[in-house]
Amino acid sequence: MKRMLTRSGGTWKLGGVAALALAAGCGTPEPEVSWHKDVSPIMQEHCTRCHAPDGLGIGDFTDLDNVRTFSGRIEARIDEGSMPPATSDPECRDYLGSEHLNLPEAKKDVFRRWVELEMPEGDPELAPELDLPADTLEDADLVLQPPEPYQPRFEDPQNPGNEYRCFVLDHGRDEPFYVTGFYPIVDEPQLVHHVLLLVTDESNIPSDYDPAVGVDCIDGNGIGDISGMIAGWAPGMQPVRFDDGRGIKVMPNQKLIVQTHLFRKGPEVDGLTDRTGWSLRTSPGVATEMLMVPLGYYRFRIPAGDGDYTYDGVERGEGPIELPVSATVHAVFPHMHVLGKRYALSVTPPEGGEDTCVVEGDYDFDNQLSYVLKEPLGVPRGSKINFSCTWDNSAENPDQLVDVPTEVRFGERTDEEMCYAFSLVSLGLPD
Ligand code: HEC
């Protein structure tokens, strides 16, 4: 029996459990923390949806040698909390897929301990069975993609390596229908940072719209009515299904729009094309119609150079909003542009008292998600809706588009901002 587990040039330190196993004399001990048993599962549950050969992030975290090579940078990013990318705080509320979107402290400790132990491989037999999120909507009945593959041009000088492309998707239905589930079809994961689904009236489509190339856009820019945002997706979000007779109505004269944020992670993606679209599950009728409420502010003025400016609508008479009817909230989709830093949406009961948190977290333009509430939230008439957006309009913000920051107001352009909490609601309280 080996007293020390050696690796080329290094020595495994033995953890408490391994030392005990040795003392008991039961063969080659399994390290306290190993790749197969502990670390590979963490990577698969939280990282490889982006950090895999066909993914958007760098490296291949399905591979032990790769993770060993990147371990220093991984530890630095999990220490500072910048990986995985920020999402709504699970302490605020439980969302569909929360368990995969955030990395709990205990798992960070497992990774740190593994590095301390010099990253042992361990026994592949001990790899646990994992329940990983699905990446298709199997029961989709309406699949919409742009007619031709599109090769990004990345020619926006203000925002190098980034392109926001919109395509009009024709649902081809001549009767109203309801969307009861959605999930994007991500055609080229190496290019696609995030995907939005918008809806607009046919009359908004410009007559010179070219279906082969779509249009350069950030929020529709003329082809999308921003009040018609339906969903946002980033890698890791699960397929959404409203299984209890609920759906979002789409009219025959409306068009769906896919907005894809294409990202040039490096020269290896040059020449790749993309045909990302959406798969939808639909129904001709539903018991409960869900409405997309564009809860948002329009009068904010983000001061030039302010690195932490919060607007809650009160200053200019836009908030808080008093709810005129009772409603149930099913999902919320916070949306700002590239200066967005934090958002918070909460509800104060009609009689006053403690606020209920709905979504709250650090905002990352590159990781926009629809937060589907695991438990729909009833909001009685007369409740106050408190919503705030925080931006970083300083010169130090790496996402800042200009050298000398200027005051920023509401608008659709990349260098303008938004402050929305698009909310999927139904009328009345939950049964
Ligand atoms: C939603 C996609 C996504 C997920 C999930 C994700 N990453 Fe990333 N990661 C990226 C992208 C994109 C980059 C490159 C941009 C950047 O550095 O922020 C990146 C960069 C990194 C880097 C920096 C590499 C360098 O060049 O220094 C590290 C380290 C990292 N990620 C680790 C992780 C770990 C660990 C996890 C899981 C706990 C994780 N990431 C989850 C998308 C993701």
XYZ file of C-alpha atoms and ligand atoms in Angstrom:
474
model
C 0.000 0.000 0.000
C 1.261 3.438 -0.911
C 1.714 5.824 1.976
C 1.658 8.822 -0.329
C -0.343 9.227 -3.490
C 2.067 10.814 -5.923
C 1.423 12.707 -9.095
C 4.000 14.025 -11.596
C 5.957 16.609 -9.661
C 3.509 16.893 -6.777
C 2.401 15.132 -3.657
C -1.189 14.499 -2.617
C -1.787 15.644 0.898
C -4.060 13.258 2.706
C -7.291 14.557 4.202
C -8.780 13.321 7.473
C -11.056 10.680 5.972
C -8.322 9.329 3.705
C -5.886 9.153 6.619
C -8.483 7.199 8.604
C -8.999 4.822 5.706
C -5.265 4.279 5.570
C -5.108 3.641 9.295
C -7.877 1.058 8.905
C -5.742 -0.554 6.185
C -8.435 -0.894 3.516
C -6.583 -0.522 0.194
C -5.972 2.666 -1.800
C -8.062 5.225 -0.007
C -10.488 7.481 -1.799
C -9.372 11.086 -1.166
C -11.636 13.166 1.058
C -12.526 15.261 -1.982
C -11.991 13.914 -5.495
C -12.666 14.881 -9.103
C -15.092 12.066 -9.902
C -16.985 12.031 -6.636
C -17.217 15.773 -5.871
C -15.745 18.276 -8.307
C -16.866 16.952 -11.691
C -20.518 16.914 -10.449
C -20.180 20.586 -9.402
C -18.776 21.500 -12.820
C -21.584 19.632 -14.605
C -24.323 21.133 -12.474
C -23.087 24.714 -12.540
C -20.439 25.363 -15.202
C -20.283 23.038 -18.233
C -23.451 24.433 -19.780
C -21.070 27.234 -20.832
C -17.572 25.836 -20.249
C -17.561 22.865 -22.634
C -16.098 22.491 -26.145
C -19.305 23.659 -27.853
C -20.063 26.315 -25.228
C -19.609 30.017 -24.817
C -17.114 30.104 -21.967
C -13.402 29.319 -22.202
C -11.920 25.881 -21.538
C -13.590 22.513 -21.177
C -14.606 21.894 -17.576
C -15.787 18.367 -18.341
C -12.085 17.544 -18.544
C -9.981 16.991 -15.410
C -6.703 18.264 -16.903
C -8.411 21.422 -18.105
C -9.918 22.110 -14.703
C -6.528 21.510 -13.062
C -4.992 24.010 -15.485
C -7.680 26.621 -14.813
C -8.009 25.934 -11.077
C -6.394 29.219 -9.987
C -8.660 31.304 -12.172
C -11.699 29.233 -11.181
C -10.994 29.781 -7.507
C -10.527 33.523 -8.100
C -13.859 33.797 -9.978
C -15.865 31.783 -7.444
C -14.258 33.748 -4.574
C -15.298 37.069 -6.074
C -18.737 35.637 -6.954
C -18.503 36.529 -10.658
C -18.892 32.913 -11.842
C -21.415 31.462 -12.426
C -22.901 34.750 -13.695
C -25.201 36.614 -11.312
C -28.885 35.683 -11.060
C -31.757 36.656 -8.801
C -30.898 35.805 -5.216
C -32.389 32.413 -4.242
C -32.873 33.786 -0.712
C -35.427 36.174 -2.197
C -37.524 33.393 -3.744
C -37.272 29.947 -5.288
C -37.287 29.855 -9.094
C -37.402 27.109 -11.674
C -33.802 25.847 -11.906
C -32.441 27.950 -8.993
C -30.392 24.978 -7.847
C -28.311 25.074 -11.065
C -28.036 28.835 -11.496
C -26.197 29.609 -8.266
C -23.183 28.077 -6.575
C -23.805 27.580 -2.842
C -20.992 28.377 -0.369
C -20.689 24.708 0.613
C -19.780 23.766 -2.962
C -17.218 26.563 -3.188
C -15.619 25.060 -0.083
C -15.517 21.636 -1.742
C -13.647 23.124 -4.695
C -11.197 24.994 -2.429
C -10.539 21.841 -0.395
C -9.911 19.859 -3.599
C -7.295 22.414 -4.683
C -5.701 22.197 -1.225
C -5.491 18.410 -1.626
C -3.715 18.990 -4.979
C -6.692 17.992 -7.080
C -6.878 14.185 -6.827
C -8.811 12.211 -9.441
C -10.264 9.508 -7.206
C -12.292 6.499 -8.286
C -14.551 6.948 -11.368
C -16.871 4.303 -9.859
C -17.806 6.806 -7.162
C -19.204 9.386 -9.622
C -22.797 10.068 -8.518
C -25.833 9.998 -10.830
C -26.742 13.564 -11.746
C -30.085 15.111 -12.498
C -29.071 17.734 -15.059
C -31.501 20.272 -16.541
C -33.139 19.365 -19.874
C -32.102 21.335 -22.936
C -35.104 20.812 -25.208
C -38.849 21.335 -24.996
C -39.863 17.877 -26.226
C -43.570 18.626 -26.460
C -43.170 21.784 -28.588
C -45.678 22.067 -31.456
C -44.469 25.327 -33.015
C -40.817 25.602 -33.974
C -39.708 28.944 -35.370
C -36.289 29.717 -36.802
C -34.932 32.318 -39.230
C -35.118 31.011 -42.818
C -31.343 30.999 -43.391
C -28.168 30.645 -41.319
C -26.785 34.051 -40.450
C -23.106 34.903 -40.128
C -22.538 37.683 -37.590
C -20.574 40.724 -38.748
C -19.505 42.163 -35.391
C -19.198 45.599 -36.936
C -20.515 47.814 -34.126
C -17.405 49.926 -33.314
C -18.919 50.925 -29.961
C -19.399 47.369 -28.815
C -16.672 45.188 -30.346
C -17.333 41.449 -30.395
C -21.031 41.880 -29.692
C -23.983 41.886 -32.049
C -27.720 42.004 -31.331
C -29.658 40.504 -34.229
C -33.441 40.389 -34.586
C -35.394 38.108 -36.897
C -39.128 38.158 -37.470
C -40.674 34.741 -36.956
C -43.948 34.011 -38.700
C -46.173 31.701 -36.627
C -48.428 31.014 -39.622
C -51.596 30.654 -37.514
C -54.810 32.369 -38.574
C -56.587 31.999 -35.229
C -55.489 33.422 -31.865
C -53.535 30.900 -29.790
C -51.838 30.671 -26.406
C -48.191 30.006 -25.649
C -48.084 27.527 -22.749
C -44.371 26.708 -22.838
C -41.161 27.994 -24.386
C -37.502 27.207 -24.863
C -35.056 28.489 -27.464
C -33.389 26.361 -30.112
C -29.814 27.491 -29.716
C -28.262 26.649 -33.049
C -24.619 27.643 -32.440
C -23.918 27.650 -28.670
C -20.400 28.969 -29.270
C -21.901 32.259 -30.491
C -25.094 32.708 -28.527
C -24.889 34.689 -25.305
C -28.565 35.235 -24.663
C -31.871 35.084 -26.519
C -35.050 37.102 -26.097
C -38.536 36.457 -27.407
C -40.571 39.552 -28.293
C -43.920 40.046 -29.907
C -44.997 42.880 -32.175
C -47.813 43.898 -34.464
C -47.410 42.996 -38.132
C -47.769 46.690 -39.019
C -44.492 47.456 -37.169
C -42.380 45.385 -39.568
C -40.618 47.756 -42.003
C -41.461 47.155 -45.670
C -37.771 46.677 -46.541
C -37.234 44.004 -43.869
C -34.910 41.309 -45.283
C -35.602 37.850 -43.747
C -32.165 36.559 -44.796
C -30.256 38.995 -42.579
C -32.838 40.329 -40.123
C -31.922 43.628 -38.490
C -29.266 44.883 -36.122
C -31.137 45.675 -32.918
C -30.943 45.737 -29.175
C -34.612 45.783 -28.228
C -36.429 45.420 -31.495
C -35.440 48.892 -32.724
C -38.530 49.581 -34.753
C -39.573 45.991 -35.358
C -40.336 45.063 -31.767
C -42.806 46.824 -29.545
C -40.926 46.684 -26.293
C -44.200 46.200 -24.385
C -44.256 42.755 -25.964
C -41.316 41.003 -24.338
C -42.295 37.380 -23.640
C -39.148 35.636 -22.448
C -35.426 35.801 -21.888
C -32.995 32.910 -21.884
C -29.327 32.395 -21.070
C -27.421 29.079 -20.906
C -28.617 27.057 -17.953
C -32.215 28.176 -17.916
C -34.633 25.277 -18.079
C -37.526 24.822 -20.504
C -40.578 26.685 -19.179
C -44.007 25.029 -19.099
C -47.161 26.433 -17.579
C -48.944 23.160 -16.980
C -52.063 24.320 -15.218
C -54.178 25.692 -18.078
C -52.305 28.983 -18.341
C -50.933 30.653 -21.446
C -49.970 33.915 -23.162
C -52.245 34.991 -26.015
C -50.820 35.649 -29.492
C -53.021 37.188 -32.206
C -52.955 36.192 -35.908
C -51.690 39.655 -36.903
C -48.799 39.532 -34.427
C -45.273 38.414 -35.243
C -42.800 36.870 -32.868
C -39.267 38.193 -32.848
C -36.116 36.420 -31.771
C -33.368 38.712 -30.572
C -30.045 36.923 -30.303
C -27.019 38.377 -28.578
C -24.085 37.005 -30.583
C -20.675 37.109 -28.945
C -17.223 36.660 -30.462
C -15.374 34.774 -27.722
C -12.295 34.446 -29.946
C -11.068 33.845 -33.501
C -12.221 30.220 -33.309
C -15.820 31.321 -33.871
C -15.088 33.352 -37.026
C -17.063 31.998 -39.967
C -19.640 30.212 -37.795
C -23.291 30.829 -38.611
C -26.382 30.758 -36.450
C -30.108 30.070 -36.884
C -31.303 30.395 -33.308
C -35.066 30.481 -32.840
C -37.719 29.382 -30.369
C -39.713 26.228 -29.782
C -43.144 26.872 -28.341
C -45.847 24.728 -26.908
C -49.243 26.176 -27.795
C -52.917 25.637 -27.102
C -56.014 26.967 -28.918
C -57.590 27.929 -25.571
C -56.651 28.138 -21.897
C -58.556 28.458 -18.629
C -56.390 31.345 -17.421
C -54.808 33.913 -19.677
C -51.460 35.274 -18.563
C -50.598 38.825 -19.487
C -47.113 40.202 -19.979
C -47.117 43.416 -17.953
C -44.301 45.774 -18.942
C -43.706 47.123 -15.471
C -41.104 49.782 -16.071
C -39.869 53.328 -15.719
C -39.206 55.863 -18.435
C -38.278 59.144 -16.720
C -34.982 58.231 -15.098
C -31.832 60.241 -15.734
C -28.673 58.401 -14.834
C -26.059 60.996 -13.840
C -22.809 61.041 -15.829
C -20.021 59.278 -13.955
C -22.225 57.854 -11.159
C -21.067 54.289 -10.474
C -24.046 53.313 -8.326
C -27.234 55.168 -9.201
C -30.570 53.707 -8.088
C -33.932 54.825 -9.473
C -37.131 53.612 -7.835
C -39.586 55.852 -9.656
C -40.447 57.897 -6.548
C -38.247 60.843 -7.568
C -40.221 61.518 -10.738
C -43.639 60.284 -9.677
C -43.542 56.908 -11.452
C -43.415 54.666 -8.381
C -44.333 52.886 -6.248
C -47.217 51.494 -8.297
C -50.464 50.688 -6.488
C -52.096 47.561 -7.898
C -55.667 48.345 -9.095
C -56.744 44.655 -9.163
C -55.738 41.429 -7.427
C -53.282 39.409 -9.479
C -51.013 36.375 -9.418
C -47.392 36.679 -10.519
C -45.985 33.665 -12.409
C -42.684 34.922 -13.797
C -40.556 38.055 -13.867
C -37.966 39.114 -16.378
C -35.766 42.051 -15.261
C -34.344 43.998 -18.172
C -31.839 46.837 -18.449
C -29.069 47.519 -20.951
C -25.309 47.203 -20.525
C -24.943 49.655 -17.597
C -27.449 47.651 -15.500
C -26.015 46.628 -12.104
C -28.821 45.572 -9.721
C -32.617 45.258 -9.651
C -35.113 44.680 -6.869
C -38.851 44.039 -7.062
C -40.936 43.645 -3.917
C -44.555 43.995 -2.847
C -45.956 45.816 0.208
C -49.340 44.396 1.366
C -52.382 46.780 1.204
C -52.458 47.018 5.006
C -48.727 47.789 5.138
C -46.196 45.655 6.974
C -43.344 43.549 5.739
C -42.425 43.565 2.037
C -42.421 40.340 0.026
C -39.375 39.902 -2.205
C -40.153 38.882 -5.812
C -36.800 39.225 -7.608
C -33.610 40.819 -6.429
C -30.041 40.435 -7.583
C -27.000 41.638 -9.451
C -27.790 42.299 -13.074
C -25.689 40.906 -15.875
C -26.704 41.937 -19.387
C -24.998 38.774 -20.638
C -27.098 36.513 -18.465
C -30.687 37.710 -18.822
C -33.183 35.174 -17.565
C -36.902 34.784 -17.050
C -37.411 33.950 -13.387
C -40.302 31.509 -13.197
C -41.625 31.428 -9.621
C -41.823 27.861 -8.297
C -44.827 28.987 -6.283
C -47.021 31.630 -8.063
C -47.386 34.708 -5.843
C -50.794 36.219 -5.046
C -50.774 40.025 -4.855
C -54.017 41.518 -3.449
C -55.568 44.705 -4.825
C -54.092 47.819 -3.252
C -50.645 46.291 -2.765
C -47.718 48.543 -3.544
C -45.209 47.394 -6.134
C -41.698 48.623 -5.341
C -39.270 48.303 -8.161
C -35.791 49.730 -8.569
C -32.938 49.617 -11.049
C -29.301 50.399 -10.276
C -26.759 51.342 -12.929
C -23.025 51.875 -13.112
C -22.476 54.879 -15.364
C -18.850 55.424 -14.338
C -15.853 55.467 -16.683
C -14.497 52.452 -14.724
C -17.388 50.169 -15.741
C -15.852 47.698 -18.261
C -19.207 47.648 -20.097
C -19.195 51.447 -20.456
C -19.557 52.282 -24.155
C -18.045 55.776 -24.139
C -14.763 57.203 -22.848
C -16.415 60.117 -21.103
C -19.745 59.118 -19.519
C -22.739 61.363 -20.180
C -26.217 61.436 -18.630
C -28.159 58.409 -19.861
C -31.939 58.260 -20.303
C -34.546 55.753 -21.445
C -34.262 54.416 -24.995
C -33.876 51.384 -27.238
C -30.321 52.036 -28.387
C -27.355 50.243 -26.807
C -26.132 53.522 -25.331
C -29.529 54.293 -23.820
C -30.987 52.433 -20.870
C -34.106 50.620 -19.760
C -35.587 49.666 -16.417
C -38.178 46.923 -16.727
C -39.508 44.038 -14.725
C -41.613 42.352 -17.424
C -44.042 40.279 -15.418
C -46.255 37.388 -16.434
C -49.417 37.730 -14.387
C -52.969 36.385 -14.349
C -55.931 38.221 -12.867
C -57.189 37.165 -9.435
C -55.441 35.419 -6.571
C -54.204 31.793 -6.728
C -56.896 29.163 -5.881
C -24.049 31.246 -18.447
C -22.731 30.843 -18.908
C -21.656 30.574 -17.899
C -21.726 29.794 -16.771
C -22.909 29.024 -16.261
C -20.418 29.834 -16.180
N -19.572 30.612 -16.919
Fe -17.623 31.038 -16.523
N -17.554 32.280 -18.138
C -18.559 32.472 -19.038
C -18.133 33.416 -20.053
C -18.967 33.890 -21.224
C -16.813 33.798 -19.720
C -15.918 34.805 -20.460
C -16.283 36.199 -20.055
C -15.813 36.548 -18.662
O -14.629 36.337 -18.359
O -16.636 37.006 -17.855
C -16.476 33.074 -18.506
C -15.260 33.162 -17.853
C -14.884 32.345 -16.795
C -13.566 32.342 -16.205
C -12.419 33.256 -16.573
C -11.446 32.575 -17.460
C -10.274 33.489 -17.746
O -10.026 33.745 -18.915
O -9.644 33.946 -16.779
C -13.569 31.380 -15.242
C -12.409 30.963 -14.358
C -14.901 30.822 -15.188
N -15.663 31.426 -16.149
C -15.317 29.844 -14.307
C -16.622 29.387 -14.196
C -17.050 28.424 -13.203
C -16.147 27.787 -12.176
C -18.391 28.234 -13.409
C -19.311 27.352 -12.604
C -19.264 27.472 -11.168
C -18.792 29.068 -14.519
N -17.694 29.747 -14.969
C -20.080 29.149 -15.019
C -19.808 31.894 -19.009
C -20.288 31.085 -17.984
